[in-house]
JSON list of C-alpha atoms in Angstrom, two decimals:
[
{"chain": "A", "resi": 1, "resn": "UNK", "atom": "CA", "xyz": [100.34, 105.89, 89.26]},
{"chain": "A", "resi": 2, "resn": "UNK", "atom": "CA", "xyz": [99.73, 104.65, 92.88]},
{"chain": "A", "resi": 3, "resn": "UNK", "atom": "CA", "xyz": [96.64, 103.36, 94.12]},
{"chain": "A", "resi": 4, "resn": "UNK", "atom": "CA", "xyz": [96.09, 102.19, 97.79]},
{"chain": "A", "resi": 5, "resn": "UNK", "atom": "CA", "xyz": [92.49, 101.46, 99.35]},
{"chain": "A", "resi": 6, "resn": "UNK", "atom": "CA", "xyz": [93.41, 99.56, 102.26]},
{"chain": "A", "resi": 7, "resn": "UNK", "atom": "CA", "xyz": [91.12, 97.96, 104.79]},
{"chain": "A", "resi": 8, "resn": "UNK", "atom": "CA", "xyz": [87.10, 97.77, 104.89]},
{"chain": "A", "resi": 9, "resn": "UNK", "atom": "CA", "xyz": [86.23, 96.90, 101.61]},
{"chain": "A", "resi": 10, "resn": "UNK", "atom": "CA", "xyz": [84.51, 93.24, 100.90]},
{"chain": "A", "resi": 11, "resn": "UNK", "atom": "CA", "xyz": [83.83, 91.56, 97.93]},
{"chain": "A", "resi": 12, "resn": "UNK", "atom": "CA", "xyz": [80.95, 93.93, 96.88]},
{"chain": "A", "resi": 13, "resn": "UNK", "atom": "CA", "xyz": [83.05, 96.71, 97.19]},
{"chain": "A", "resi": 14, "resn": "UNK", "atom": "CA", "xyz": [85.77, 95.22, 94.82]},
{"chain": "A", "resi": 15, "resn": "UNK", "atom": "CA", "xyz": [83.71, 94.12, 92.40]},
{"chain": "A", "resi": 16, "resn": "UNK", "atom": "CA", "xyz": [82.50, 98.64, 92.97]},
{"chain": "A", "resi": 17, "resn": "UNK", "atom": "CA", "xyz": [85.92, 99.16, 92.29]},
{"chain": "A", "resi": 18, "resn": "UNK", "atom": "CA", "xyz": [86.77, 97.02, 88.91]},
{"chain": "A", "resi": 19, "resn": "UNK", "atom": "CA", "xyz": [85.07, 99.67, 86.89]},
{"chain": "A", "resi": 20, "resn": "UNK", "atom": "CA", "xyz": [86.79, 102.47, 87.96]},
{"chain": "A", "resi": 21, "resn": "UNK", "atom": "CA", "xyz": [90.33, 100.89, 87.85]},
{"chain": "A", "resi": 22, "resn": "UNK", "atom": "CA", "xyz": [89.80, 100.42, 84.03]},
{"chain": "A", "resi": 23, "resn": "UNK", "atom": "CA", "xyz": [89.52, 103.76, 83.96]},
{"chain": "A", "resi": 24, "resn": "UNK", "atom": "CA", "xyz": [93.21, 104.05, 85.23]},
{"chain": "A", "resi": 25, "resn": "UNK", "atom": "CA", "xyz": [95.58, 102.95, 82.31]},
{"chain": "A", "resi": 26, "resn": "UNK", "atom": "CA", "xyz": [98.68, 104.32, 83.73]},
{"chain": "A", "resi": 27, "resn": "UNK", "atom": "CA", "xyz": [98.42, 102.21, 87.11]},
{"chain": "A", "resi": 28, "resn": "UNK", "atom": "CA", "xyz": [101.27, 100.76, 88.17]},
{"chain": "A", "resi": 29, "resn": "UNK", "atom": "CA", "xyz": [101.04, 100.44, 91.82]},
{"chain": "A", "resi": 30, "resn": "UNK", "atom": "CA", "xyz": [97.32, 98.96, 93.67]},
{"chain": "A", "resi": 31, "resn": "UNK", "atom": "CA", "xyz": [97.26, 97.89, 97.36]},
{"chain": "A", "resi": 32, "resn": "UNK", "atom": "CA", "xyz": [94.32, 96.49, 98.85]},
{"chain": "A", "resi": 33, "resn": "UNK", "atom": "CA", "xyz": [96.16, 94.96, 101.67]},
{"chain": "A", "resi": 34, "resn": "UNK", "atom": "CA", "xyz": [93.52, 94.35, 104.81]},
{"chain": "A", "resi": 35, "resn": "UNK", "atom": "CA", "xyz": [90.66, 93.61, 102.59]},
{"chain": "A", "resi": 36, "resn": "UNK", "atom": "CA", "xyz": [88.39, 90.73, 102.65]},
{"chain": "A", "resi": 37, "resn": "UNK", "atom": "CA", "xyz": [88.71, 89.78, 99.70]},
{"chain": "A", "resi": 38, "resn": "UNK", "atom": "CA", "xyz": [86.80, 86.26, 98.79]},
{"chain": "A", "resi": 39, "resn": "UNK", "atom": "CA", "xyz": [86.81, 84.58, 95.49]},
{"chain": "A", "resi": 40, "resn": "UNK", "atom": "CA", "xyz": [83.96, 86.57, 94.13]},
{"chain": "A", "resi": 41, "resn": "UNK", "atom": "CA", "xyz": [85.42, 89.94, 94.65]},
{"chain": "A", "resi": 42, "resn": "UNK", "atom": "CA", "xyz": [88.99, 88.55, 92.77]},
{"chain": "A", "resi": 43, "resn": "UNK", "atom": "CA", "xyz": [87.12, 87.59, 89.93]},
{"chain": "A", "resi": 44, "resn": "UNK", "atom": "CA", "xyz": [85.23, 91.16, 89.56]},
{"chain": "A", "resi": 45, "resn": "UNK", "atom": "CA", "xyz": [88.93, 92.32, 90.17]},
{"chain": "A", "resi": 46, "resn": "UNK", "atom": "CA", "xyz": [90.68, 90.12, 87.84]},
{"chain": "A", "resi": 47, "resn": "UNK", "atom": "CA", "xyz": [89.12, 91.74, 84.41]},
{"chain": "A", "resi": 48, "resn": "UNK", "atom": "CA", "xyz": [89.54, 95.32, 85.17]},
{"chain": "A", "resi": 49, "resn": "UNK", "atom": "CA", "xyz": [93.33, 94.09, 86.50]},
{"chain": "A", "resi": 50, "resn": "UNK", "atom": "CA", "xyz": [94.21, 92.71, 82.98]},
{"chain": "A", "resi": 51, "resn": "UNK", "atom": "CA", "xyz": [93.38, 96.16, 81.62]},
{"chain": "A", "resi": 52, "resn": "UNK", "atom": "CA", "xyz": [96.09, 97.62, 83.45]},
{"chain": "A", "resi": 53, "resn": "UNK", "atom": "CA", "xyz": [99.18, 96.88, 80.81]},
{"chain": "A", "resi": 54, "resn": "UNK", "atom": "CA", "xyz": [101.63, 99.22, 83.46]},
{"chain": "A", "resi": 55, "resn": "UNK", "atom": "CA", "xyz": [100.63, 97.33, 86.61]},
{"chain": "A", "resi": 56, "resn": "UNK", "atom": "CA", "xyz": [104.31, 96.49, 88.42]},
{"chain": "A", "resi": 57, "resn": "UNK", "atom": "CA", "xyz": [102.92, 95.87, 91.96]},
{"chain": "A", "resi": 58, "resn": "UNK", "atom": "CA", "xyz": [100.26, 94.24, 93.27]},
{"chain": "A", "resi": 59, "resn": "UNK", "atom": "CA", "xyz": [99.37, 93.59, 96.59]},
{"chain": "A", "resi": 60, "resn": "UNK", "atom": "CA", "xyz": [96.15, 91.65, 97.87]},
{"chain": "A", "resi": 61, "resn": "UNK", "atom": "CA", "xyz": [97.50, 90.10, 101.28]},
{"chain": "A", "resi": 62, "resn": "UNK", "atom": "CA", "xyz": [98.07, 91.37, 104.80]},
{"chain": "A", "resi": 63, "resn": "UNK", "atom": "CA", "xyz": [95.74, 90.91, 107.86]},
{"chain": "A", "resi": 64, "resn": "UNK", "atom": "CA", "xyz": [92.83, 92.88, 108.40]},
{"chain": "A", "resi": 65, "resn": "UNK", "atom": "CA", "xyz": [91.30, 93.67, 111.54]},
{"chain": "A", "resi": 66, "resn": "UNK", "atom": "CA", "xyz": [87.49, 93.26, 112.51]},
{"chain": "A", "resi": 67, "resn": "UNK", "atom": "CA", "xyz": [86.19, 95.88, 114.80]},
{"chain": "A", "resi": 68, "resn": "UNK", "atom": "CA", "xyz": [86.82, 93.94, 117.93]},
{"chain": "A", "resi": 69, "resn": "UNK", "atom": "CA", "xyz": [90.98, 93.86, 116.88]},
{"chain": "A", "resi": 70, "resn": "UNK", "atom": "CA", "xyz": [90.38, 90.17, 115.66]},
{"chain": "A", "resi": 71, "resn": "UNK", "atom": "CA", "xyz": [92.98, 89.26, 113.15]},
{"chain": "A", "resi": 72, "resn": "UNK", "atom": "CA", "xyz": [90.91, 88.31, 109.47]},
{"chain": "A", "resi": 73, "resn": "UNK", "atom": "CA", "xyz": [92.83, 87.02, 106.65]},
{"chain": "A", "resi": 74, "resn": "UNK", "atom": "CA", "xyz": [91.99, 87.23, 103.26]},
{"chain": "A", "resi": 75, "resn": "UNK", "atom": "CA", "xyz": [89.62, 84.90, 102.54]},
{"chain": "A", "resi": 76, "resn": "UNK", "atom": "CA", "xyz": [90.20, 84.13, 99.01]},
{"chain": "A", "resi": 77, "resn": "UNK", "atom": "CA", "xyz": [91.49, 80.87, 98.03]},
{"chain": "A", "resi": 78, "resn": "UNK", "atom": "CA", "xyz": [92.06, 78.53, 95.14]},
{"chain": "A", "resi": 79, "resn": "UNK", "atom": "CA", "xyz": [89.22, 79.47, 93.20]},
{"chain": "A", "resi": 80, "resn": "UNK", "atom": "CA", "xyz": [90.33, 83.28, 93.19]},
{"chain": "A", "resi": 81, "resn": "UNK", "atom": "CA", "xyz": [93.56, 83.22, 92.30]},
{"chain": "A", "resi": 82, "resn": "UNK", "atom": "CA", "xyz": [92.90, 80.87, 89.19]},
{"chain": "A", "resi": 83, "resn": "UNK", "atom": "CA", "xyz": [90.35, 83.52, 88.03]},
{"chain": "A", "resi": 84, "resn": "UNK", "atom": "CA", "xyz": [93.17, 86.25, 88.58]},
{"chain": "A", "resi": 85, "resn": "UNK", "atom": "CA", "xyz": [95.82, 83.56, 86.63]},
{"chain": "A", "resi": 86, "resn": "UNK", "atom": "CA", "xyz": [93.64, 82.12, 84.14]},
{"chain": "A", "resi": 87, "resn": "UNK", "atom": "CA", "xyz": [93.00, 84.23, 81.18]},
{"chain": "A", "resi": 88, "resn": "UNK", "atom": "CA", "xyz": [91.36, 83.80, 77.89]},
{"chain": "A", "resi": 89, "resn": "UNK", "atom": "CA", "xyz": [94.94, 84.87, 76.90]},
{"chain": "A", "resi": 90, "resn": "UNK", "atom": "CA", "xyz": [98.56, 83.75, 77.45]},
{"chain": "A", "resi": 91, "resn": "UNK", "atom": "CA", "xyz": [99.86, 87.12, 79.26]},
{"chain": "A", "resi": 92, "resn": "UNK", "atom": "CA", "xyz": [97.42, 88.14, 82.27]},
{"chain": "A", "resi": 93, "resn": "UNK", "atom": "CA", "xyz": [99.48, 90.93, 83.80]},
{"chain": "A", "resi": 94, "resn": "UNK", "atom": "CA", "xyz": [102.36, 91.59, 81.29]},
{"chain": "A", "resi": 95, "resn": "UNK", "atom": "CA", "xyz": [104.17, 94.30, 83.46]},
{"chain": "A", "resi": 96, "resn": "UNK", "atom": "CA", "xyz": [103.99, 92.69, 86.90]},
{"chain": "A", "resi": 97, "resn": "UNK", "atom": "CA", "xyz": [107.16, 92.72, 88.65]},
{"chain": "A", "resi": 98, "resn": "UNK", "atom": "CA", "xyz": [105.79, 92.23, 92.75]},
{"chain": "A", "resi": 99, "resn": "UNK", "atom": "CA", "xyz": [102.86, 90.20, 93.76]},
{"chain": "A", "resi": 100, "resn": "UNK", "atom": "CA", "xyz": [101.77, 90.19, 97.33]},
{"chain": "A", "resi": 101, "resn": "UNK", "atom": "CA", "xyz": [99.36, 86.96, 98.01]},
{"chain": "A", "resi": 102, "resn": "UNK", "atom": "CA", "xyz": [100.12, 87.13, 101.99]},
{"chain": "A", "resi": 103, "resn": "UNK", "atom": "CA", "xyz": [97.57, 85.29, 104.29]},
{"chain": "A", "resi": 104, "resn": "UNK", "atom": "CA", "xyz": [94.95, 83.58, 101.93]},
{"chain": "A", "resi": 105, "resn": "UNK", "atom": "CA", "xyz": [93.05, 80.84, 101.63]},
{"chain": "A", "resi": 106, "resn": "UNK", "atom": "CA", "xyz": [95.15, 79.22, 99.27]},
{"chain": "A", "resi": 107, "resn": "UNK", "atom": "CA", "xyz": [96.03, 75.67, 99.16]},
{"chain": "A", "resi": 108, "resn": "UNK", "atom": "CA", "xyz": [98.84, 73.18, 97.94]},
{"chain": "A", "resi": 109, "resn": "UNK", "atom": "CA", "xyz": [96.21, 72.92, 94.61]},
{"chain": "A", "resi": 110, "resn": "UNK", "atom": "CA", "xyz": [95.86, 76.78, 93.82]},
{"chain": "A", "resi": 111, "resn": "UNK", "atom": "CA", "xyz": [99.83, 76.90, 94.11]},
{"chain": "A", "resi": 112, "resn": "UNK", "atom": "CA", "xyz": [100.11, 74.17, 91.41]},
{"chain": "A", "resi": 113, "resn": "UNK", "atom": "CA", "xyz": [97.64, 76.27, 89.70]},
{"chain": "A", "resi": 114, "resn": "UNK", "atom": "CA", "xyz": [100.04, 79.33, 90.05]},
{"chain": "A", "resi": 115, "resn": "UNK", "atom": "CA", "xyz": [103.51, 77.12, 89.19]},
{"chain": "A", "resi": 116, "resn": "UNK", "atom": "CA", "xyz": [101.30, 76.20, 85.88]},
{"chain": "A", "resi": 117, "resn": "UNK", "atom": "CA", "xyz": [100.11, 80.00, 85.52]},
{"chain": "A", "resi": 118, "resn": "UNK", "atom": "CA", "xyz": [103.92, 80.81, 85.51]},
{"chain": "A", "resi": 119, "resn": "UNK", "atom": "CA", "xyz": [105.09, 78.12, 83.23]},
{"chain": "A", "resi": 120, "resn": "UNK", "atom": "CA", "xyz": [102.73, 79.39, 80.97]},
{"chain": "A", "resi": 121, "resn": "UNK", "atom": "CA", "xyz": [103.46, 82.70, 80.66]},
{"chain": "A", "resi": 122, "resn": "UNK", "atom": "CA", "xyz": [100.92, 84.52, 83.04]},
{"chain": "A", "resi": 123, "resn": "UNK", "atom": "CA", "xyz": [102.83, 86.93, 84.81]},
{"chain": "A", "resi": 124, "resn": "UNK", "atom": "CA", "xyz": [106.11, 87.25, 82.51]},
{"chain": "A", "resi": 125, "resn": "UNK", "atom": "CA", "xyz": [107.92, 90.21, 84.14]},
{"chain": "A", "resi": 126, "resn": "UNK", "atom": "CA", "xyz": [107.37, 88.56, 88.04]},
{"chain": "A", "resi": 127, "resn": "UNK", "atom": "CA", "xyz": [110.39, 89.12, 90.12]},
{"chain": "A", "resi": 128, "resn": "UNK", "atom": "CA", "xyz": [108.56, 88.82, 93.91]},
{"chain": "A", "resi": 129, "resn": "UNK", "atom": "CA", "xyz": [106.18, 86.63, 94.58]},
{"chain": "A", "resi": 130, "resn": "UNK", "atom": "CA", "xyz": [105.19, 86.81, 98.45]},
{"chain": "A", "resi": 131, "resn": "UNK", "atom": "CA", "xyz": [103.60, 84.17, 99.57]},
{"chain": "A", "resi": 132, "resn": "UNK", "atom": "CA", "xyz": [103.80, 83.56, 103.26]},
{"chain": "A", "resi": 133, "resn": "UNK", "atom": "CA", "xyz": [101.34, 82.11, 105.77]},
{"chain": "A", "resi": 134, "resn": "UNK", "atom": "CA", "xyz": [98.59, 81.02, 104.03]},
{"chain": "A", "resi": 135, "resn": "UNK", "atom": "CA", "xyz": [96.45, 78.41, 104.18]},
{"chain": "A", "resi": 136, "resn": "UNK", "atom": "CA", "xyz": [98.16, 75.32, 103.31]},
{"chain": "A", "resi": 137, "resn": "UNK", "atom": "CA", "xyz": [101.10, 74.23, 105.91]},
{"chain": "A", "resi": 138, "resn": "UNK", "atom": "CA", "xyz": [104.21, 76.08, 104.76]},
{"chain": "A", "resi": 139, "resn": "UNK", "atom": "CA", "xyz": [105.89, 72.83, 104.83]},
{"chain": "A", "resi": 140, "resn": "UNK", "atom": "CA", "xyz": [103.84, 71.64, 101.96]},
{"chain": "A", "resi": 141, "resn": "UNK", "atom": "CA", "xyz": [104.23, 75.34, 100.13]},
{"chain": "A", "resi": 142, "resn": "UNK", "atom": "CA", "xyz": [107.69, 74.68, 100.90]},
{"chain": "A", "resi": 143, "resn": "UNK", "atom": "CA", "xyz": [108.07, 71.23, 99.30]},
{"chain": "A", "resi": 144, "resn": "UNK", "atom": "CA", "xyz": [106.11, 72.15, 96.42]},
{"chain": "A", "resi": 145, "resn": "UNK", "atom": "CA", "xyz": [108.19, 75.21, 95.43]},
{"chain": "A", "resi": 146, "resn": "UNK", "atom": "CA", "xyz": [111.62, 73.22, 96.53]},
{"chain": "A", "resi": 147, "resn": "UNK", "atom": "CA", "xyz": [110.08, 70.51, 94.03]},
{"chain": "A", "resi": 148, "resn": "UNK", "atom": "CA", "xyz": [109.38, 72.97, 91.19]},
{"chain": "A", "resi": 149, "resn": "UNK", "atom": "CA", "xyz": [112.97, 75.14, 91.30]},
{"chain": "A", "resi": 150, "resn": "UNK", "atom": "CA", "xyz": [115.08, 72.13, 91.54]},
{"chain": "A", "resi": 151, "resn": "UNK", "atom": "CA", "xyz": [113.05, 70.35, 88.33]},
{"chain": "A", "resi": 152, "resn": "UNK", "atom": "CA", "xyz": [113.64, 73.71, 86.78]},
{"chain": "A", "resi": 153, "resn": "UNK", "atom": "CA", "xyz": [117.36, 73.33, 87.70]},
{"chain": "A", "resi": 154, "resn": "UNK", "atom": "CA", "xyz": [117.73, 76.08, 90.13]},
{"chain": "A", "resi": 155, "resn": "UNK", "atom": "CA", "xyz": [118.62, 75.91, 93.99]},
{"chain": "A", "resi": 156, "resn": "UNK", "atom": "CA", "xyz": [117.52, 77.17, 97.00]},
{"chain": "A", "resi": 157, "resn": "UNK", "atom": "CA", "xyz": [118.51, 78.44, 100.42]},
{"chain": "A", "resi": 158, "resn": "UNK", "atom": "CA", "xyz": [116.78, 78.70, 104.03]},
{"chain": "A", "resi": 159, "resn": "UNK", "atom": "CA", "xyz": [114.70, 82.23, 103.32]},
{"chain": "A", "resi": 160, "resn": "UNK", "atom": "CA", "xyz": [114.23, 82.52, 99.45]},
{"chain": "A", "resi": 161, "resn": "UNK", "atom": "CA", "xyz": [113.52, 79.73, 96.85]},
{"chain": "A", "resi": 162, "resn": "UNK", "atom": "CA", "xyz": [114.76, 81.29, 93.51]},
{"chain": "A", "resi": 163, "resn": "UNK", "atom": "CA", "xyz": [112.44, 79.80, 90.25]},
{"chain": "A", "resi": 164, "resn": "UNK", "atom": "CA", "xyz": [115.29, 80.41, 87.48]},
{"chain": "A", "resi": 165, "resn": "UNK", "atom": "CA", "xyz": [113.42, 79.92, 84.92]},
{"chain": "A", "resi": 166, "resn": "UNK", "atom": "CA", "xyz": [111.09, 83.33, 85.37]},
{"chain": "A", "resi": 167, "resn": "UNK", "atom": "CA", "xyz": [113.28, 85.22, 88.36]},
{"chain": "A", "resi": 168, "resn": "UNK", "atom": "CA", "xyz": [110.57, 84.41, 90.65]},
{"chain": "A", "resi": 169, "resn": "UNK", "atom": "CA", "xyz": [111.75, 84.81, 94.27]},
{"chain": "A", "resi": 170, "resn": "UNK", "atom": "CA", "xyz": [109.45, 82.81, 96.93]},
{"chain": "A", "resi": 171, "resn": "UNK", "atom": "CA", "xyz": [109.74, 84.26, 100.00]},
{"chain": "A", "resi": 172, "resn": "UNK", "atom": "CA", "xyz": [109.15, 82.01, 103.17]},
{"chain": "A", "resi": 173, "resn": "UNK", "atom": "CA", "xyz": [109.66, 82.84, 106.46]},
{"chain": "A", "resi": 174, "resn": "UNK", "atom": "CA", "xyz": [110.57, 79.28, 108.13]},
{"chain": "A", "resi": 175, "resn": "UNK", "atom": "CA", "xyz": [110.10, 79.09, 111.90]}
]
């Protein structure tokens, strides 16, 4: 039920991976925090990820380390996380509940591709969506998630940004 592979692999070794995860039905927890994972290796990923109807947690984020200690995000960006979002049907991951995107490439575009991904039904069961230090300047992730809960009618306060219409906590950590 819990999978974690951690640190070293690259998008080769993903795209390794996606044929053994199908192979794991029952899934419903996958780390691969500390990976370098580029666009390429998501989109190996994202097939063998839609054929895990259990999935609750996923986490691709967290720094990895190169061998000389030197921090390395996660290097996939806009292009990635559509091919993760953007399904030839409605409901990508129907059982997601926590989604870890920490330190990406992403930019303000890929998280108007995720706010349209949600509105549309992608990831229905998503309570946590982390999403902290990534590419674009928080204060433009913040603005665009402030924009998007308060034209859904929800609020906000100074740590999490509530989206009422799906549950969907944004967690920012403001400085």
């Amino acid at each position: 039920k819990h999978l974690d592979i951690s640190g070293g692999l690259g998008d080769v070794g993903l795209a390794t991976l996606a044929p053994a995860l199908r192979q794991l039905p029952k899934l419903e927890h996958l780390s691969l925090n500390g990976n370098r994972i580029g666009d390429t290796g998501l989109a190996a990923l994202a097939p063998a990820l839609r054929q895990l109807p259990l999935l609750e947690y996923l986490s691709l984020g967290e720094i990895s380390y190169q061998e000389d200690f030197v921090p390395s995000a996660c290097r996939f960006g806009d292009q990635g996380l559509a091919s993760l979002l953007i399904p030839p049907i409605a409901c990508v991951l129907p059982s997601l509940k926590f989604l870890n995107l920490y330190c990406n490439q992403i930019t303000v575009n890929g998280l108007a591709t995720l706010a349209s991904a949600l509105r549309n039904g992608a990831l229905p069961e998503l309570m946590t969506l982390r999403l902290i230090y990534g590419n674009p300047r928080r204060d433009q992730a913040w603005h665009l998630w402030m924009k998007m809960s308060w034209d859904l009618g929800g609020g906000w306060n100074s740590t999490i940004l509530p989206l009422a219409r799906w549950g969907v906590h944004f967690q920012m950590k403001r400085s």
